[in-house]
Amino acid sequence: MSDGTADDTTMRVDPQRAQVLVENISSVLQKIESVANGRKVRLIAVSKLKPANDILALHRSPHKIVHFGENYAQELTEKASLLPRSIKWHMIGALQTNKCKPLAEQVPNLWCVSSVDSVKKANALEKGRAALAEKQDLPEKLRVQAQINTSGEEEKSGVEPKDALALCKHIRDDCPHLQLAGLMTIGAIARSKASTPETENEDFVALRETRDQVAKELGINEADLELGMGMSSDFEAAIRQGSDEVRVGTTIFGERPAKKDAEVKAAVAGEK
Ligand SMILES: *Cc1c(COP(=O)(O)O)cnc(C)c1O
């Protein structure tokens, strides 16, 4: 690789594994296209707890996948240091405030943070990006999505829909190194299971309504505030309800191991 990160000699891509991954993602891309009705919908391949050479296999495949999503700041940072700079990383997992600044400062090709749910975290990302901008030219702002807890479940991260406007306004007005790219939700599993092509998923309805309201209050185009919703179990439903970006892991990479530190380390190093 000309950018000097991923080294062809140290990272081996197993051809059989690569073939499985390419078949899986081809089928996801086809499904996206068949429900998107000509709209552009971004696929994020969610690679958390999966080895770096899985990512490389998809990045080098004929599909040239560039958008990869990770849940843990440390795992993202490690993988980014091993893999080509041409990858656009998405931080989609629950954020700890103290991890925000280092993440934004250490990963120049961090493309989007989808899990911003407080002014404090937005400010910490802003600080990290500002520090990086002092060291190198950054052609683009760091995109961020405000995570909204549309289901009201205690254990889910995200701000309540009523607090979305204040957070979005802060990002837009007070974080010059960040770009308010959209709103994101995970949604309740029960609602995802209950929805059929004929019914609407309430979480997706709620995210869309929140987005429309925020766009109106901020005086921006609805189309300029993306909807990030839909995962393996419900990405087609999410697209039918207007999603601009889906996050798909299991359907592409297979089931994930339970998160234990040792496993994560082995997975990241590609030892499995
Ligand atoms: C893990 C994860 C996904 C992907 O989930 P799958 O069901 O494996 O597709 C999407 N979004 C978030 C926020 C996640 O943490």
Short mmCIF file of N, CA, C and O in Angstrom, two decimals, residues 145-233:
data_model
loop_
_atom_site.label_atom_id
_atom_site.label_comp_id
_atom_site.label_asym_id
_atom_site.label_seq_id
_atom_site.Cartn_x
_atom_site.Cartn_y
_atom_site.Cartn_z
N GLN A 145 -23.00 12.77 14.24
CA GLN A 145 -24.44 12.59 14.31
C GLN A 145 -24.84 12.67 15.78
O GLN A 145 -24.14 12.15 16.65
N ALA A 146 -25.96 13.31 16.04
CA ALA A 146 -26.50 13.32 17.40
C ALA A 146 -27.29 12.03 17.59
O ALA A 146 -28.17 11.71 16.79
N GLN A 147 -26.92 11.28 18.63
CA GLN A 147 -27.65 10.03 18.89
C GLN A 147 -28.90 10.33 19.70
O GLN A 147 -28.84 10.99 20.75
N ILE A 148 -30.02 9.83 19.22
CA ILE A 148 -31.31 10.09 19.86
C ILE A 148 -31.86 8.78 20.43
O ILE A 148 -31.87 7.76 19.74
N ASN A 149 -32.29 8.83 21.67
CA ASN A 149 -32.91 7.66 22.28
C ASN A 149 -34.40 7.69 21.96
O ASN A 149 -35.20 8.25 22.71
N THR A 150 -34.76 7.09 20.84
CA THR A 150 -36.15 7.18 20.37
C THR A 150 -37.06 6.20 21.09
O THR A 150 -38.28 6.36 21.07
N SER A 151 -36.48 5.17 21.72
CA SER A 151 -37.32 4.14 22.34
C SER A 151 -37.57 4.39 23.82
O SER A 151 -38.41 3.74 24.43
N GLY A 152 -36.82 5.36 24.41
CA GLY A 152 -36.98 5.65 25.83
C GLY A 152 -36.48 4.56 26.74
O GLY A 152 -36.76 4.57 27.94
N GLU A 153 -35.73 3.59 26.22
CA GLU A 153 -35.20 2.51 27.07
C GLU A 153 -34.05 3.07 27.92
O GLU A 153 -33.17 3.75 27.39
N GLU A 154 -34.08 2.72 29.21
CA GLU A 154 -33.06 3.20 30.16
C GLU A 154 -31.63 2.93 29.66
O GLU A 154 -30.76 3.77 29.75
N GLU A 155 -31.42 1.70 29.18
CA GLU A 155 -30.04 1.27 28.90
C GLU A 155 -29.51 1.82 27.58
O GLU A 155 -28.33 1.68 27.28
N LYS A 156 -30.37 2.44 26.79
CA LYS A 156 -29.89 2.96 25.51
C LYS A 156 -29.28 4.35 25.69
O LYS A 156 -29.79 5.16 26.46
N SER A 157 -28.19 4.60 24.96
CA SER A 157 -27.61 5.94 24.98
C SER A 157 -28.46 6.87 24.11
O SER A 157 -29.38 6.43 23.44
N GLY A 158 -28.08 8.12 24.12
CA GLY A 158 -28.77 9.08 23.27
C GLY A 158 -29.56 10.09 24.07
O GLY A 158 -29.98 9.82 25.18
N VAL A 159 -29.75 11.27 23.49
CA VAL A 159 -30.57 12.29 24.15
C VAL A 159 -32.04 12.03 23.82
O VAL A 159 -32.36 11.41 22.81
N GLU A 160 -32.90 12.49 24.68
CA GLU A 160 -34.33 12.39 24.39
C GLU A 160 -34.64 13.30 23.20
O GLU A 160 -33.99 14.33 23.02
N PRO A 161 -35.64 12.91 22.41
CA PRO A 161 -35.99 13.74 21.25
C PRO A 161 -36.16 15.22 21.59
O PRO A 161 -35.74 16.09 20.81
N LYS A 162 -36.71 15.53 22.77
CA LYS A 162 -36.94 16.94 23.10
C LYS A 162 -35.63 17.72 23.31
O LYS A 162 -35.62 18.94 23.25
N ASP A 163 -34.53 16.99 23.57
CA ASP A 163 -33.26 17.67 23.79
C ASP A 163 -32.36 17.68 22.54
O ASP A 163 -31.22 18.16 22.58
N ALA A 164 -32.88 17.15 21.44
CA ALA A 164 -32.07 17.05 20.22
C ALA A 164 -31.69 18.42 19.67
O ALA A 164 -30.55 18.64 19.27
N LEU A 165 -32.64 19.33 19.70
CA LEU A 165 -32.39 20.64 19.09
C LEU A 165 -31.22 21.36 19.76
O LEU A 165 -30.33 21.87 19.09
N ALA A 166 -31.22 21.37 21.10
CA ALA A 166 -30.16 22.09 21.82
C ALA A 166 -28.78 21.51 21.49
O ALA A 166 -27.81 22.25 21.26
N LEU A 167 -28.70 20.17 21.46
CA LEU A 167 -27.42 19.53 21.15
C LEU A 167 -26.99 19.84 19.71
O LEU A 167 -25.84 20.21 19.46
N CYS A 168 -27.92 19.73 18.78
CA CYS A 168 -27.59 19.98 17.37
C CYS A 168 -27.17 21.43 17.16
O CYS A 168 -26.24 21.73 16.41
N LYS A 169 -27.85 22.34 17.85
CA LYS A 169 -27.54 23.76 17.71
C LYS A 169 -26.14 24.04 18.24
O LYS A 169 -25.37 24.78 17.65
N HIS A 170 -25.82 23.41 19.37
CA HIS A 170 -24.49 23.60 19.94
C HIS A 170 -23.41 23.12 18.96
O HIS A 170 -22.41 23.80 18.75
N ILE A 171 -23.62 21.94 18.39
CA ILE A 171 -22.62 21.40 17.45
C ILE A 171 -22.46 22.35 16.27
O ILE A 171 -21.35 22.66 15.85
N ARG A 172 -23.58 22.80 15.74
CA ARG A 172 -23.49 23.67 14.57
C ARG A 172 -22.85 25.02 14.89
O ARG A 172 -22.01 25.52 14.15
N ASP A 173 -23.23 25.61 16.01
CA ASP A 173 -22.81 26.98 16.28
C ASP A 173 -21.50 27.09 17.05
O ASP A 173 -20.80 28.09 16.93
N ASP A 174 -21.16 26.09 17.85
CA ASP A 174 -20.02 26.26 18.76
C ASP A 174 -18.89 25.26 18.54
O ASP A 174 -17.95 25.22 19.34
N CYS A 175 -18.96 24.44 17.52
CA CYS A 175 -17.91 23.45 17.26
C CYS A 175 -17.41 23.61 15.82
O CYS A 175 -17.84 22.87 14.92
N PRO A 176 -16.50 24.56 15.60
CA PRO A 176 -16.10 24.88 14.22
C PRO A 176 -15.39 23.75 13.48
O PRO A 176 -15.35 23.76 12.26
N HIS A 177 -14.83 22.76 14.21
CA HIS A 177 -14.16 21.66 13.53
C HIS A 177 -15.07 20.47 13.30
O HIS A 177 -14.65 19.44 12.79
N LEU A 178 -16.34 20.59 13.71
CA LEU A 178 -17.29 19.50 13.52
C LEU A 178 -18.37 19.93 12.53
O LEU A 178 -18.71 21.10 12.43
N GLN A 179 -18.88 18.94 11.82
CA GLN A 179 -20.01 19.20 10.94
C GLN A 179 -21.21 18.39 11.42
O GLN A 179 -21.13 17.16 11.52
N LEU A 180 -22.28 19.06 11.70
CA LEU A 180 -23.50 18.35 12.09
C LEU A 180 -24.05 17.63 10.86
O LEU A 180 -24.59 18.25 9.95
N ALA A 181 -23.86 16.30 10.84
CA ALA A 181 -24.20 15.54 9.63
C ALA A 181 -25.59 14.93 9.69
O ALA A 181 -26.20 14.66 8.66
N GLY A 182 -26.08 14.68 10.91
CA GLY A 182 -27.39 14.05 10.98
C GLY A 182 -27.75 13.55 12.36
O GLY A 182 -27.11 13.90 13.35
N LEU A 183 -28.76 12.72 12.39
CA LEU A 183 -29.27 12.13 13.63
C LEU A 183 -29.22 10.61 13.52
O LEU A 183 -29.41 10.06 12.44
N MET A 184 -28.99 9.95 14.65
CA MET A 184 -28.86 8.50 14.64
C MET A 184 -29.70 7.88 15.76
O MET A 184 -29.85 8.47 16.81
N THR A 185 -30.25 6.71 15.49
CA THR A 185 -30.89 5.94 16.55
C THR A 185 -30.59 4.45 16.39
O THR A 185 -30.29 4.00 15.28
N ILE A 186 -30.65 3.73 17.48
CA ILE A 186 -30.52 2.27 17.42
C ILE A 186 -31.92 1.66 17.44
O ILE A 186 -32.24 0.81 16.62
N GLY A 187 -32.75 2.09 18.35
CA GLY A 187 -34.12 1.59 18.39
C GLY A 187 -34.26 0.32 19.20
O GLY A 187 -33.29 -0.35 19.52
N ALA A 188 -35.48 0.00 19.55
CA ALA A 188 -35.76 -1.17 20.38
C ALA A 188 -35.82 -2.43 19.52
O ALA A 188 -36.38 -2.42 18.44
N ILE A 189 -35.24 -3.50 20.05
CA ILE A 189 -35.25 -4.77 19.31
C ILE A 189 -36.69 -5.23 19.06
O ILE A 189 -37.03 -5.70 17.98
N ALA A 190 -37.53 -5.07 20.08
CA ALA A 190 -38.92 -5.52 19.95
C ALA A 190 -39.62 -4.82 18.79
O ALA A 190 -40.37 -5.43 18.04
N ARG A 191 -39.35 -3.54 18.63
CA ARG A 191 -40.00 -2.80 17.55
C ARG A 191 -39.47 -3.24 16.20
O ARG A 191 -40.19 -3.26 15.21
N SER A 192 -38.17 -3.57 16.19
CA SER A 192 -37.58 -4.03 14.95
C SER A 192 -38.20 -5.37 14.54
O SER A 192 -38.52 -5.60 13.38
N LYS A 193 -38.42 -6.25 15.52
CA LYS A 193 -38.99 -7.56 15.23
C LYS A 193 -40.46 -7.46 14.83
O LYS A 193 -40.96 -8.25 14.03
N ALA A 194 -41.15 -6.49 15.41
CA ALA A 194 -42.59 -6.38 15.17
C ALA A 194 -42.90 -5.76 13.82
O ALA A 194 -44.00 -5.92 13.31
N SER A 195 -41.93 -5.07 13.24
CA SER A 195 -42.28 -4.33 12.03
C SER A 195 -42.26 -5.24 10.80
O SER A 195 -41.47 -6.16 10.68
N THR A 196 -43.19 -5.00 9.91
CA THR A 196 -43.31 -5.74 8.65
C THR A 196 -43.28 -4.70 7.53
O THR A 196 -43.34 -3.50 7.82
N PRO A 197 -43.19 -5.13 6.27
CA PRO A 197 -43.21 -4.13 5.20
C PRO A 197 -44.45 -3.25 5.23
O PRO A 197 -44.46 -2.15 4.70
N GLU A 198 -45.52 -3.73 5.88
CA GLU A 198 -46.76 -2.95 5.89
C GLU A 198 -46.85 -1.98 7.07
O GLU A 198 -47.61 -1.02 7.02
N THR A 199 -46.09 -2.25 8.13
CA THR A 199 -46.17 -1.37 9.28
C THR A 199 -44.89 -0.55 9.40
O THR A 199 -43.86 -0.93 8.86
N GLU A 200 -44.96 0.56 10.11
CA GLU A 200 -43.76 1.37 10.28
C GLU A 200 -43.15 1.11 11.65
O GLU A 200 -43.86 0.86 12.62
N ASN A 201 -41.85 1.16 11.71
CA ASN A 201 -41.14 1.03 12.98
C ASN A 201 -41.21 2.38 13.69
O ASN A 201 -40.79 3.40 13.16
N GLU A 202 -41.74 2.36 14.92
CA GLU A 202 -41.96 3.62 15.67
C GLU A 202 -40.68 4.40 15.92
O GLU A 202 -40.68 5.63 15.99
N ASP A 203 -39.57 3.67 16.12
CA ASP A 203 -38.31 4.36 16.37
C ASP A 203 -37.88 5.16 15.14
O ASP A 203 -37.36 6.27 15.26
N PHE A 204 -38.10 4.57 13.99
CA PHE A 204 -37.69 5.25 12.76
C PHE A 204 -38.62 6.44 12.47
O PHE A 204 -38.17 7.48 11.98
N VAL A 205 -39.89 6.28 12.81
CA VAL A 205 -40.82 7.41 12.68
C VAL A 205 -40.35 8.54 13.59
O VAL A 205 -40.27 9.70 13.19
N ALA A 206 -40.00 8.18 14.84
CA ALA A 206 -39.61 9.20 15.82
C ALA A 206 -38.33 9.92 15.38
O ALA A 206 -38.21 11.14 15.54
N LEU A 207 -37.37 9.17 14.82
CA LEU A 207 -36.12 9.83 14.41
C LEU A 207 -36.39 10.81 13.27
O LEU A 207 -35.88 11.92 13.26
N ARG A 208 -37.22 10.36 12.35
CA ARG A 208 -37.53 11.22 11.22
C ARG A 208 -38.24 12.50 11.67
O ARG A 208 -37.92 13.61 11.22
N GLU A 209 -39.20 12.35 12.58
CA GLU A 209 -39.92 13.52 13.07
C GLU A 209 -38.97 14.47 13.81
O GLU A 209 -39.06 15.69 13.66
N THR A 210 -38.07 13.88 14.60
CA THR A 210 -37.11 14.72 15.33
C THR A 210 -36.21 15.46 14.34
O THR A 210 -35.95 16.65 14.49
N ARG A 211 -35.75 14.76 13.32
CA ARG A 211 -34.90 15.38 12.30
C ARG A 211 -35.63 16.54 11.61
O ARG A 211 -35.09 17.63 11.46
N ASP A 212 -36.88 16.29 11.22
CA ASP A 212 -37.63 17.32 10.50
C ASP A 212 -37.78 18.58 11.37
O ASP A 212 -37.64 19.71 10.89
N GLN A 213 -38.05 18.34 12.66
CA GLN A 213 -38.21 19.44 13.60
C GLN A 213 -36.91 20.22 13.77
O GLN A 213 -36.90 21.46 13.72
N VAL A 214 -35.81 19.50 13.97
CA VAL A 214 -34.50 20.15 14.16
C VAL A 214 -34.13 20.95 12.91
O VAL A 214 -33.67 22.09 12.99
N ALA A 215 -34.34 20.35 11.74
CA ALA A 215 -34.00 21.03 10.49
C ALA A 215 -34.78 22.34 10.37
O ALA A 215 -34.23 23.38 10.02
N LYS A 216 -36.06 22.26 10.72
CA LYS A 216 -36.92 23.44 10.62
C LYS A 216 -36.43 24.53 11.58
O LYS A 216 -36.26 25.69 11.19
N GLU A 217 -36.17 24.13 12.82
CA GLU A 217 -35.75 25.12 13.83
C GLU A 217 -34.39 25.74 13.49
O GLU A 217 -34.15 26.90 13.78
N LEU A 218 -33.52 24.96 12.89
CA LEU A 218 -32.18 25.47 12.57
C LEU A 218 -32.15 26.14 11.19
O LEU A 218 -31.12 26.69 10.79
N GLY A 219 -33.26 26.05 10.48
CA GLY A 219 -33.32 26.66 9.15
C GLY A 219 -32.43 25.96 8.14
O GLY A 219 -31.81 26.61 7.29
N ILE A 220 -32.30 24.65 8.25
CA ILE A 220 -31.54 23.92 7.24
C ILE A 220 -32.43 22.92 6.52
O ILE A 220 -33.49 22.54 7.01
N ASN A 221 -31.95 22.53 5.34
CA ASN A 221 -32.67 21.57 4.51
C ASN A 221 -32.75 20.21 5.20
O ASN A 221 -31.74 19.73 5.70
N GLU A 222 -33.91 19.57 5.16
CA GLU A 222 -34.01 18.23 5.75
C GLU A 222 -32.99 17.28 5.13
O GLU A 222 -32.40 16.45 5.81
N ALA A 223 -32.78 17.42 3.83
CA ALA A 223 -31.86 16.51 3.12
C ALA A 223 -30.41 16.70 3.60
O ALA A 223 -29.57 15.82 3.41
N ASP A 224 -30.11 17.84 4.22
CA ASP A 224 -28.75 18.08 4.71
C ASP A 224 -28.54 17.56 6.13
O ASP A 224 -27.46 17.72 6.72
N LEU A 225 -29.55 16.95 6.67
CA LEU A 225 -29.46 16.37 8.01
C LEU A 225 -29.86 14.90 7.86
O LEU A 225 -31.05 14.57 7.80
N GLU A 226 -28.86 14.05 7.76
CA GLU A 226 -29.12 12.65 7.40
C GLU A 226 -29.75 11.85 8.55
O GLU A 226 -29.57 12.18 9.72
N LEU A 227 -30.42 10.77 8.17
CA LEU A 227 -30.97 9.82 9.13
C LEU A 227 -30.08 8.58 9.15
O LEU A 227 -29.94 7.90 8.12
N GLY A 228 -29.49 8.28 10.32
CA GLY A 228 -28.69 7.06 10.46
C GLY A 228 -29.48 6.04 11.24
O GLY A 228 -29.56 6.10 12.47
N MET A 229 -30.10 5.10 10.54
CA MET A 229 -30.90 4.09 11.24
C MET A 229 -30.98 2.83 10.40
O MET A 229 -31.01 2.89 9.18
N GLY A 230 -31.01 1.68 11.09
CA GLY A 230 -31.08 0.39 10.42
C GLY A 230 -29.82 -0.41 10.64
O GLY A 230 -28.71 0.10 10.45
N MET A 231 -29.99 -1.69 11.08
CA MET A 231 -28.89 -2.62 11.31
C MET A 231 -29.23 -3.94 10.60
O MET A 231 -30.17 -3.98 9.81
N SER A 232 -28.50 -5.01 10.91
CA SER A 232 -28.74 -6.27 10.19
C SER A 232 -30.21 -6.66 10.15
O SER A 232 -30.73 -7.08 9.12
N SER A 233 -30.89 -6.54 11.29
CA SER A 233 -32.26 -7.07 11.38
C SER A 233 -33.30 -6.16 10.74
O SER A 233 -34.42 -6.59 10.51
#
